[in-house]
Amino acid sequence: MSLSPTTGMSRLSLEAVPPKRNHSQHKMQSQARKPVSPQGPGEDSDDSEWDEDEDAGNAVTSPTGLKYNITHLPRKTQRVVREIFNQQVTPTPPQISLELCGIKEDDTEDDGVFYAFQMHEVVPCSVRLGSRHSKRFSTPRCECPDARHRDERPCKHLIWLFDRISKETLFDHDPEDELTLTEYGYARELGDPFQQISEIRLDVLADSLHCDIAAPNCDTAPPSHARIREAREMVAAVAGVDQRELEHYRTDLETSYNSATLIRRGDIEATFFSLLLASHSLAAWVRQELHPPEPVIDPFRALHQRALRVITELDAFSSSLQDPSTIQARRIEGKEAEGPRNVAWAATQIRHCVRRIEKLVSRGTTPLAAWERASAARALVGILKAVVHHNRNLFMLLVGNQDTSFVFSALDMLVDQSQFIEELEDIMDLLGRFGAPASYASNMRGLITRMRSYKGRGDPDAGNYSAGGSVAGSDSGGGGTHRSNTPILKEPAAAAEHPSRPNPESVQPSASGAPSGAAAADVGRFLTPELPASASRRGNTRGRSNPASRGAGRGRGSASDSSSTAGSKRSVSGGGQDHGRGSKRAR
């Protein structure tokens, strides 16, 4: 039988988004949304099948790591949310593929046999989101069958999409705090999703959502520059390219890409690169299979790239003011639909990026790994350098006008990253030339002094870190030390070249030829033909009664994740991360 197009949260991916077309929609006033009943017919008809929901806890954790309190939602909506977030993430490439075939015995009196073929299909669905003044889309609307014909509100697509958007827009959110999920599918803390997207600008957000963006009145879009870069970095990660060589690895892939030629004979890297750009599902699949510290999935690096993208947009906007023909071209591209991309906008977005990095550094249940600390410091120094080297107006808003501890407050928690001393000293020379508040300059000089003192603390390799995040001399067993007393980081002599990659000898075929152990969970399984589509979305009931069938997963999306202590401070880097994965859930 064919899977339902909406079966499985893990099969969702974002492909392309059209920009908003009305400039007046950028200014919106707060008004209550029209009430929408989250309940459909037969709300309590199957309550007896879901007794376990009573003890499932007050919060659920999404695949992005955000926590949601859903106790105030109707019971049916709570079930939908739990089903979506508790599923294992197993995207597969589109569109229709034959997964399994076999011989089955007929259960009738004839005792005959029949052939069974199981296919998998991924079907696009569309979500519409307008301003609160919109006549048609004042509330988010999905065009999927569940929302249109089964009155399922919110549907899984809305919940999935807004979870991703929340991850990229809630800059001040503490990762350990719970969000309150509304009946519209998004967190109450998100406020007005339309306004949030508009303030960031849709094309900037699309880079973080790993999707393309279509021009107004156009239904197709070529791969964005961000996706092209990401695809090349994915190829590099799979090829085992050293991170220090990443920027120069196969740059020809980006320039020679041709969507009409996916198979590049004699060039497996170029072929893989083309397939990643052609299939969003494949790209999502590869992205989830990569492990830290691969740069392509590094959150600090992503925030650094967003800040640089914002500066690029500021430059383009400033140039367009001198050329009327450029302004018209930008309007055709939808660049002016959400408001000007001026210095004030750029400064706000860059502050958001720095604030998010600071939150990731300072808050969490576990200390940051060594590679994370180095990556966070690299991103902060890179952002500060870009601002200082840019036009004076941006510099004055972020640094020169008043001391807001821009970048400093976050770097102050990373004084062990002494490998960036020289870059910071170069920045200080420019600060003295351009002018900065005396208190800010004094704080930055003190930071450099502490970094230099830290570097000389008995080890010439201070500040080096291993690819796997292991740290020499750190105490990973306790609550850590104060951030100013972070341990010296150095690369162990026997550091593995690619510690995050599994040992191929750990997956052994069984006597029947199928892989054994955890890999056996990847073997295809027949769906029960008699099982209705609505039940298949909830998951196999036999899988519910057998905890082993659900797998340990990645530690995300389970109710147990919400039991950790909220608001604990990160101060020191811990040992290497455990990248063990559980088996996939039985379908």
mmCIF file of C-alpha atoms in Angstrom, residues 285-564:
data_model
loop_
_atom_site.group_PDB
_atom_site.id
_atom_site.type_symbol
_atom_site.label_atom_id
_atom_site.label_comp_id
_atom_site.label_asym_id
_atom_site.label_seq_id
_atom_site.Cartn_x
_atom_site.Cartn_y
_atom_site.Cartn_z
ATOM 1 C CA TRP A 285 18.565 13.197 5.047
ATOM 2 C CA VAL A 286 22.304 13.805 4.664
ATOM 3 C CA ARG A 287 22.131 16.792 7.012
ATOM 4 C CA GLN A 288 20.629 14.695 9.795
ATOM 5 C CA GLU A 289 23.169 11.914 9.313
ATOM 6 C CA LEU A 290 26.134 14.240 9.756
ATOM 7 C CA HIS A 291 27.543 14.679 13.247
ATOM 8 C CA PRO A 292 29.287 17.546 15.012
ATOM 9 C CA PRO A 293 31.790 19.019 14.569
ATOM 10 C CA GLU A 294 31.097 19.078 10.816
ATOM 11 C CA PRO A 295 31.021 22.782 9.835
ATOM 12 C CA VAL A 296 27.927 22.366 7.671
ATOM 13 C CA ILE A 297 25.793 21.681 10.765
ATOM 14 C CA ASP A 298 27.630 23.987 13.172
ATOM 15 C CA PRO A 299 25.056 26.374 14.737
ATOM 16 C CA PHE A 300 27.654 29.026 15.599
ATOM 17 C CA ARG A 301 28.990 29.048 12.072
ATOM 18 C CA ALA A 302 25.433 29.355 10.765
ATOM 19 C CA LEU A 303 24.851 32.465 12.874
ATOM 20 C CA HIS A 304 28.127 33.930 11.662
ATOM 21 C CA GLN A 305 27.037 33.319 8.074
ATOM 22 C CA ARG A 306 23.672 34.962 8.715
ATOM 23 C CA ALA A 307 25.392 38.073 10.058
ATOM 24 C CA LEU A 308 27.578 38.217 6.957
ATOM 25 C CA ARG A 309 24.500 37.755 4.767
ATOM 26 C CA VAL A 310 22.849 40.706 6.525
ATOM 27 C CA ILE A 311 25.877 42.895 5.817
ATOM 28 C CA THR A 312 25.754 41.819 2.168
ATOM 29 C CA GLU A 313 22.092 42.836 1.994
ATOM 30 C CA LEU A 314 22.959 46.195 3.567
ATOM 31 C CA ASP A 315 25.633 46.774 0.927
ATOM 32 C CA ALA A 316 23.219 45.912 -1.889
ATOM 33 C CA PHE A 317 20.560 48.223 -0.479
ATOM 34 C CA SER A 318 23.021 51.088 -0.078
ATOM 35 C CA SER A 319 24.221 50.644 -3.652
ATOM 36 C CA SER A 320 20.673 50.591 -4.986
ATOM 37 C CA LEU A 321 20.021 54.052 -3.573
ATOM 38 C CA GLN A 322 22.525 55.424 -6.079
ATOM 39 C CA ASP A 323 21.038 53.606 -9.071
ATOM 40 C CA PRO A 324 17.286 53.905 -9.873
ATOM 41 C CA SER A 325 17.413 50.939 -12.257
ATOM 42 C CA THR A 326 18.703 48.750 -9.452
ATOM 43 C CA ILE A 327 15.806 49.800 -7.232
ATOM 44 C CA GLN A 328 13.332 48.583 -9.844
ATOM 45 C CA ALA A 329 15.156 45.281 -10.170
ATOM 46 C CA ARG A 330 15.042 44.802 -6.410
ATOM 47 C CA ARG A 331 11.301 45.408 -6.427
ATOM 48 C CA ILE A 332 10.854 42.744 -9.094
ATOM 49 C CA GLU A 333 12.853 40.342 -6.922
ATOM 50 C CA GLY A 334 10.671 41.174 -3.915
ATOM 51 C CA LYS A 335 13.549 42.770 -1.995
ATOM 52 C CA GLU A 336 11.535 45.878 -1.105
ATOM 53 C CA ALA A 337 8.291 44.156 -0.056
ATOM 54 C CA GLU A 338 9.221 43.881 3.603
ATOM 55 C CA GLY A 339 10.822 47.240 4.216
ATOM 56 C CA PRO A 340 14.255 48.800 3.712
ATOM 57 C CA ARG A 341 17.401 46.822 4.419
ATOM 58 C CA ASN A 342 19.144 49.815 5.880
ATOM 59 C CA VAL A 343 21.708 50.277 8.629
ATOM 60 C CA ALA A 344 19.129 50.149 11.424
ATOM 61 C CA TRP A 345 17.749 46.845 10.136
ATOM 62 C CA ALA A 346 21.229 45.361 9.712
ATOM 63 C CA ALA A 347 22.327 46.423 13.194
ATOM 64 C CA THR A 348 19.241 44.819 14.745
ATOM 65 C CA GLN A 349 19.752 41.520 12.943
ATOM 66 C CA ILE A 350 23.452 41.365 13.796
ATOM 67 C CA ARG A 351 22.649 42.034 17.458
ATOM 68 C CA HIS A 352 20.202 39.129 17.306
ATOM 69 C CA CYS A 353 22.900 36.811 15.964
ATOM 70 C CA VAL A 354 25.369 37.807 18.685
ATOM 71 C CA ARG A 355 22.680 37.488 21.338
ATOM 72 C CA ARG A 356 21.811 33.988 20.138
ATOM 73 C CA ILE A 357 25.441 32.904 20.269
ATOM 74 C CA GLU A 358 25.682 34.252 23.811
ATOM 75 C CA LYS A 359 22.593 32.277 24.819
ATOM 76 C CA LEU A 360 23.990 29.074 23.344
ATOM 77 C CA VAL A 361 27.273 29.618 25.185
ATOM 78 C CA SER A 362 25.869 30.569 28.571
ATOM 79 C CA ARG A 363 22.783 28.375 28.904
ATOM 80 C CA GLY A 364 22.458 24.633 28.753
ATOM 81 C CA THR A 365 22.322 21.431 30.736
ATOM 82 C CA THR A 366 25.843 20.346 29.730
ATOM 83 C CA PRO A 367 29.123 22.213 29.216
ATOM 84 C CA LEU A 368 30.045 23.115 25.671
ATOM 85 C CA ALA A 369 32.458 20.774 23.941
ATOM 86 C CA ALA A 370 35.866 22.131 23.005
ATOM 87 C CA TRP A 371 35.008 22.461 19.313
ATOM 88 C CA GLU A 372 31.820 24.348 20.233
ATOM 89 C CA ARG A 373 33.717 26.864 22.346
ATOM 90 C CA ALA A 374 36.218 27.415 19.561
ATOM 91 C CA SER A 375 33.454 27.758 16.980
ATOM 92 C CA ALA A 376 31.505 30.228 19.132
ATOM 93 C CA ALA A 377 34.600 32.395 19.628
ATOM 94 C CA ARG A 378 35.425 32.202 15.920
ATOM 95 C CA ALA A 379 31.917 33.363 15.013
ATOM 96 C CA LEU A 380 31.990 36.249 17.492
ATOM 97 C CA VAL A 381 35.400 37.471 16.385
ATOM 98 C CA GLY A 382 34.365 37.142 12.756
ATOM 99 C CA ILE A 383 31.211 39.202 13.296
ATOM 100 C CA LEU A 384 33.078 41.907 15.183
ATOM 101 C CA LYS A 385 35.739 42.061 12.481
ATOM 102 C CA ALA A 386 33.092 42.365 9.736
ATOM 103 C CA VAL A 387 31.375 45.210 11.589
ATOM 104 C CA VAL A 388 34.586 47.107 12.286
ATOM 105 C CA HIS A 389 35.720 46.786 8.661
ATOM 106 C CA HIS A 390 32.337 47.921 7.330
ATOM 107 C CA ASN A 391 30.895 51.375 6.876
ATOM 108 C CA ARG A 392 31.073 53.756 9.774
ATOM 109 C CA ASN A 393 27.315 54.027 10.232
ATOM 110 C CA LEU A 394 26.983 50.324 11.080
ATOM 111 C CA PHE A 395 30.017 50.499 13.348
ATOM 112 C CA MET A 396 28.638 53.488 15.226
ATOM 113 C CA LEU A 397 25.247 51.838 15.810
ATOM 114 C CA LEU A 398 26.753 48.647 17.170
ATOM 115 C CA VAL A 399 29.929 49.833 18.872
ATOM 116 C CA GLY A 400 30.728 53.530 18.608
ATOM 117 C CA ASN A 401 27.692 55.331 19.965
ATOM 118 C CA GLN A 402 27.478 53.627 23.346
ATOM 119 C CA ASP A 403 28.914 50.688 25.231
ATOM 120 C CA THR A 404 26.436 47.806 24.932
ATOM 121 C CA SER A 405 29.135 45.132 25.400
ATOM 122 C CA PHE A 406 28.614 44.111 21.766
ATOM 123 C CA VAL A 407 30.382 40.746 21.309
ATOM 124 C CA PHE A 408 32.424 41.368 24.484
ATOM 125 C CA SER A 409 29.865 39.899 26.910
ATOM 126 C CA ALA A 410 29.862 36.642 24.962
ATOM 127 C CA LEU A 411 33.624 36.498 24.379
ATOM 128 C CA ASP A 412 34.136 37.132 28.083
ATOM 129 C CA MET A 413 32.863 33.586 28.672
ATOM 130 C CA LEU A 414 35.406 32.187 26.199
ATOM 131 C CA VAL A 415 38.703 33.549 27.503
ATOM 132 C CA ASP A 416 40.300 30.147 26.939
ATOM 133 C CA GLN A 417 40.098 30.719 23.165
ATOM 134 C CA SER A 418 43.447 32.471 23.042
ATOM 135 C CA GLN A 419 44.054 31.500 19.412
ATOM 136 C CA PHE A 420 42.110 34.632 18.433
ATOM 137 C CA ILE A 421 44.339 37.119 20.275
ATOM 138 C CA GLU A 422 46.049 38.426 17.146
ATOM 139 C CA GLU A 423 42.757 39.026 15.359
ATOM 140 C CA LEU A 424 41.376 40.855 18.391
ATOM 141 C CA GLU A 425 44.492 43.029 18.579
ATOM 142 C CA ASP A 426 44.017 44.004 14.925
ATOM 143 C CA ILE A 427 40.416 44.897 15.717
ATOM 144 C CA MET A 428 41.535 47.012 18.659
ATOM 145 C CA ASP A 429 43.809 49.013 16.353
ATOM 146 C CA LEU A 430 40.779 49.854 14.207
ATOM 147 C CA LEU A 431 38.687 50.682 17.256
ATOM 148 C CA GLY A 432 41.282 53.226 18.295
ATOM 149 C CA ARG A 433 41.198 54.729 14.824
ATOM 150 C CA PHE A 434 37.407 54.881 14.447
ATOM 151 C CA GLY A 435 36.585 55.749 18.021
ATOM 152 C CA ALA A 436 34.783 53.611 20.600
ATOM 153 C CA PRO A 437 33.481 54.229 24.137
ATOM 154 C CA ALA A 438 36.335 54.213 26.630
ATOM 155 C CA SER A 439 34.648 51.557 28.765
ATOM 156 C CA TYR A 440 34.231 49.239 25.761
ATOM 157 C CA ALA A 441 37.861 49.642 24.692
ATOM 158 C CA SER A 442 39.019 49.027 28.263
ATOM 159 C CA ASN A 443 36.919 45.869 28.568
ATOM 160 C CA MET A 444 38.259 44.495 25.281
ATOM 161 C CA ARG A 445 41.852 45.183 26.316
ATOM 162 C CA GLY A 446 41.213 43.395 29.607
ATOM 163 C CA LEU A 447 39.770 40.445 27.713
ATOM 164 C CA ILE A 448 42.865 40.180 25.529
ATOM 165 C CA THR A 449 45.076 40.381 28.618
ATOM 166 C CA ARG A 450 43.190 37.521 30.265
ATOM 167 C CA MET A 451 43.402 35.485 27.066
ATOM 168 C CA ARG A 452 47.152 36.069 26.882
ATOM 169 C CA SER A 453 47.571 35.110 30.538
ATOM 170 C CA TYR A 454 45.470 32.036 29.976
ATOM 171 C CA LYS A 455 47.529 31.011 26.966
ATOM 172 C CA GLY A 456 50.727 31.143 28.975
ATOM 173 C CA ARG A 457 49.419 28.946 31.729
ATOM 174 C CA GLY A 458 51.984 26.211 31.290
ATOM 175 C CA ASP A 459 50.995 24.930 27.861
ATOM 176 C CA PRO A 460 52.037 26.294 24.462
ATOM 177 C CA ASP A 461 49.067 24.574 22.819
ATOM 178 C CA ALA A 462 46.415 26.430 24.803
ATOM 179 C CA GLY A 463 43.396 27.071 22.684
ATOM 180 C CA ASN A 464 43.808 24.050 20.409
ATOM 181 C CA TYR A 465 40.984 21.587 20.344
ATOM 182 C CA SER A 466 40.353 18.183 18.908
ATOM 183 C CA ALA A 467 37.840 17.480 16.184
ATOM 184 C CA GLY A 468 35.844 15.304 18.514
ATOM 185 C CA GLY A 469 35.549 17.884 21.261
ATOM 186 C CA SER A 470 37.746 16.067 23.798
ATOM 187 C CA VAL A 471 39.600 18.296 26.221
ATOM 188 C CA ALA A 472 42.806 17.736 28.076
ATOM 189 C CA GLY A 473 42.659 18.535 31.737
ATOM 190 C CA SER A 474 38.953 19.293 31.911
ATOM 191 C CA ASP A 475 36.642 17.968 34.541
ATOM 192 C CA SER A 476 33.663 16.507 32.751
ATOM 193 C CA GLY A 477 32.172 14.763 35.680
ATOM 194 C CA GLY A 478 30.972 17.613 37.861
ATOM 195 C CA GLY A 479 29.230 20.922 37.655
ATOM 196 C CA GLY A 480 32.215 22.718 36.111
ATOM 197 C CA THR A 481 34.126 25.787 37.204
ATOM 198 C CA HIS A 482 33.601 29.516 36.893
ATOM 199 C CA ARG A 483 33.832 30.746 33.320
ATOM 200 C CA SER A 484 36.996 32.759 34.020
ATOM 201 C CA ASN A 485 38.737 29.608 35.249
ATOM 202 C CA THR A 486 38.140 27.480 32.177
ATOM 203 C CA PRO A 487 40.691 24.714 31.610
ATOM 204 C CA ILE A 488 43.459 24.890 29.042
ATOM 205 C CA LEU A 489 42.390 23.182 25.849
ATOM 206 C CA LYS A 490 44.782 21.125 23.804
ATOM 207 C CA GLU A 491 44.534 18.427 21.219
ATOM 208 C CA PRO A 492 45.215 14.921 22.559
ATOM 209 C CA ALA A 493 48.117 13.135 20.916
ATOM 210 C CA ALA A 494 45.911 10.229 19.872
ATOM 211 C CA ALA A 495 42.956 12.271 18.659
ATOM 212 C CA ALA A 496 40.931 10.434 16.051
ATOM 213 C CA GLU A 497 40.866 11.994 12.595
ATOM 214 C CA HIS A 498 37.102 11.563 12.256
ATOM 215 C CA PRO A 499 35.812 10.620 15.718
ATOM 216 C CA SER A 500 32.169 11.085 14.792
ATOM 217 C CA ARG A 501 32.133 8.416 12.130
ATOM 218 C CA PRO A 502 30.987 4.918 13.081
ATOM 219 C CA ASN A 503 33.314 1.989 12.790
ATOM 220 C CA PRO A 504 32.294 -0.005 9.707
ATOM 221 C CA GLU A 505 33.157 -3.189 11.556
ATOM 222 C CA SER A 506 30.405 -2.438 14.066
ATOM 223 C CA VAL A 507 27.728 -3.254 11.471
ATOM 224 C CA GLN A 508 27.937 -6.922 10.585
ATOM 225 C CA PRO A 509 25.555 -8.818 8.315
ATOM 226 C CA SER A 510 23.584 -11.620 9.853
ATOM 227 C CA ALA A 511 23.418 -15.131 8.482
ATOM 228 C CA SER A 512 20.471 -14.144 6.290
ATOM 229 C CA GLY A 513 22.450 -11.318 4.696
ATOM 230 C CA ALA A 514 20.631 -8.523 6.557
ATOM 231 C CA PRO A 515 22.536 -6.248 8.928
ATOM 232 C CA SER A 516 22.334 -7.109 12.592
ATOM 233 C CA GLY A 517 22.221 -4.936 15.678
ATOM 234 C CA ALA A 518 20.981 -1.359 15.538
ATOM 235 C CA ALA A 519 21.313 -1.301 11.763
ATOM 236 C CA ALA A 520 18.606 -3.933 11.507
ATOM 237 C CA ALA A 521 16.049 -1.258 12.291
ATOM 238 C CA ASP A 522 16.713 0.238 8.844
ATOM 239 C CA VAL A 523 15.237 -2.825 7.157
ATOM 240 C CA GLY A 524 11.958 -2.022 5.379
ATOM 241 C CA ARG A 525 8.722 -3.192 6.975
ATOM 242 C CA PHE A 526 5.316 -3.756 5.482
ATOM 243 C CA LEU A 527 2.497 -1.585 6.702
ATOM 244 C CA THR A 528 -0.619 -3.428 7.732
ATOM 245 C CA PRO A 529 -3.089 -2.941 4.839
ATOM 246 C CA GLU A 530 -6.047 -2.995 7.193
ATOM 247 C CA LEU A 531 -4.633 -0.111 9.227
ATOM 248 C CA PRO A 532 -6.391 3.172 8.338
ATOM 249 C CA ALA A 533 -4.288 6.148 7.323
ATOM 250 C CA SER A 534 -5.234 8.058 10.457
ATOM 251 C CA ALA A 535 -3.949 5.227 12.638
ATOM 252 C CA SER A 536 -0.746 4.865 10.637
ATOM 253 C CA ARG A 537 -0.014 8.525 11.341
ATOM 254 C CA ARG A 538 -0.248 7.793 15.029
ATOM 255 C CA GLY A 539 2.294 5.021 14.737
ATOM 256 C CA ASN A 540 2.182 1.262 14.965
ATOM 257 C CA THR A 541 0.368 0.220 18.121
ATOM 258 C CA ARG A 542 2.646 -2.737 18.487
ATOM 259 C CA GLY A 543 5.573 -0.350 18.428
ATOM 260 C CA ARG A 544 4.002 1.468 21.370
ATOM 261 C CA SER A 545 3.876 -1.596 23.535
ATOM 262 C CA ASN A 546 7.481 -2.469 22.780
ATOM 263 C CA PRO A 547 9.888 0.229 23.893
ATOM 264 C CA ALA A 548 12.680 -1.336 21.880
ATOM 265 C CA SER A 549 10.799 -0.655 18.680
ATOM 266 C CA ARG A 550 10.886 3.066 19.309
ATOM 267 C CA GLY A 551 14.657 3.224 19.659
ATOM 268 C CA ALA A 552 16.776 5.537 21.697
ATOM 269 C CA GLY A 553 17.005 8.007 18.846
ATOM 270 C CA ARG A 554 19.075 11.102 19.397
ATOM 271 C CA GLY A 555 17.666 12.130 22.694
ATOM 272 C CA ARG A 556 15.370 14.598 20.952
ATOM 273 C CA GLY A 557 11.612 14.538 20.823
ATOM 274 C CA SER A 558 11.041 12.408 23.890
ATOM 275 C CA ALA A 559 9.130 13.427 26.963
ATOM 276 C CA SER A 560 12.068 12.502 29.151
ATOM 277 C CA ASP A 561 14.083 15.344 27.629
ATOM 278 C CA SER A 562 12.018 17.884 29.546
ATOM 279 C CA SER A 563 13.123 16.568 32.922
ATOM 280 C CA SER A 564 16.505 18.281 32.817
#
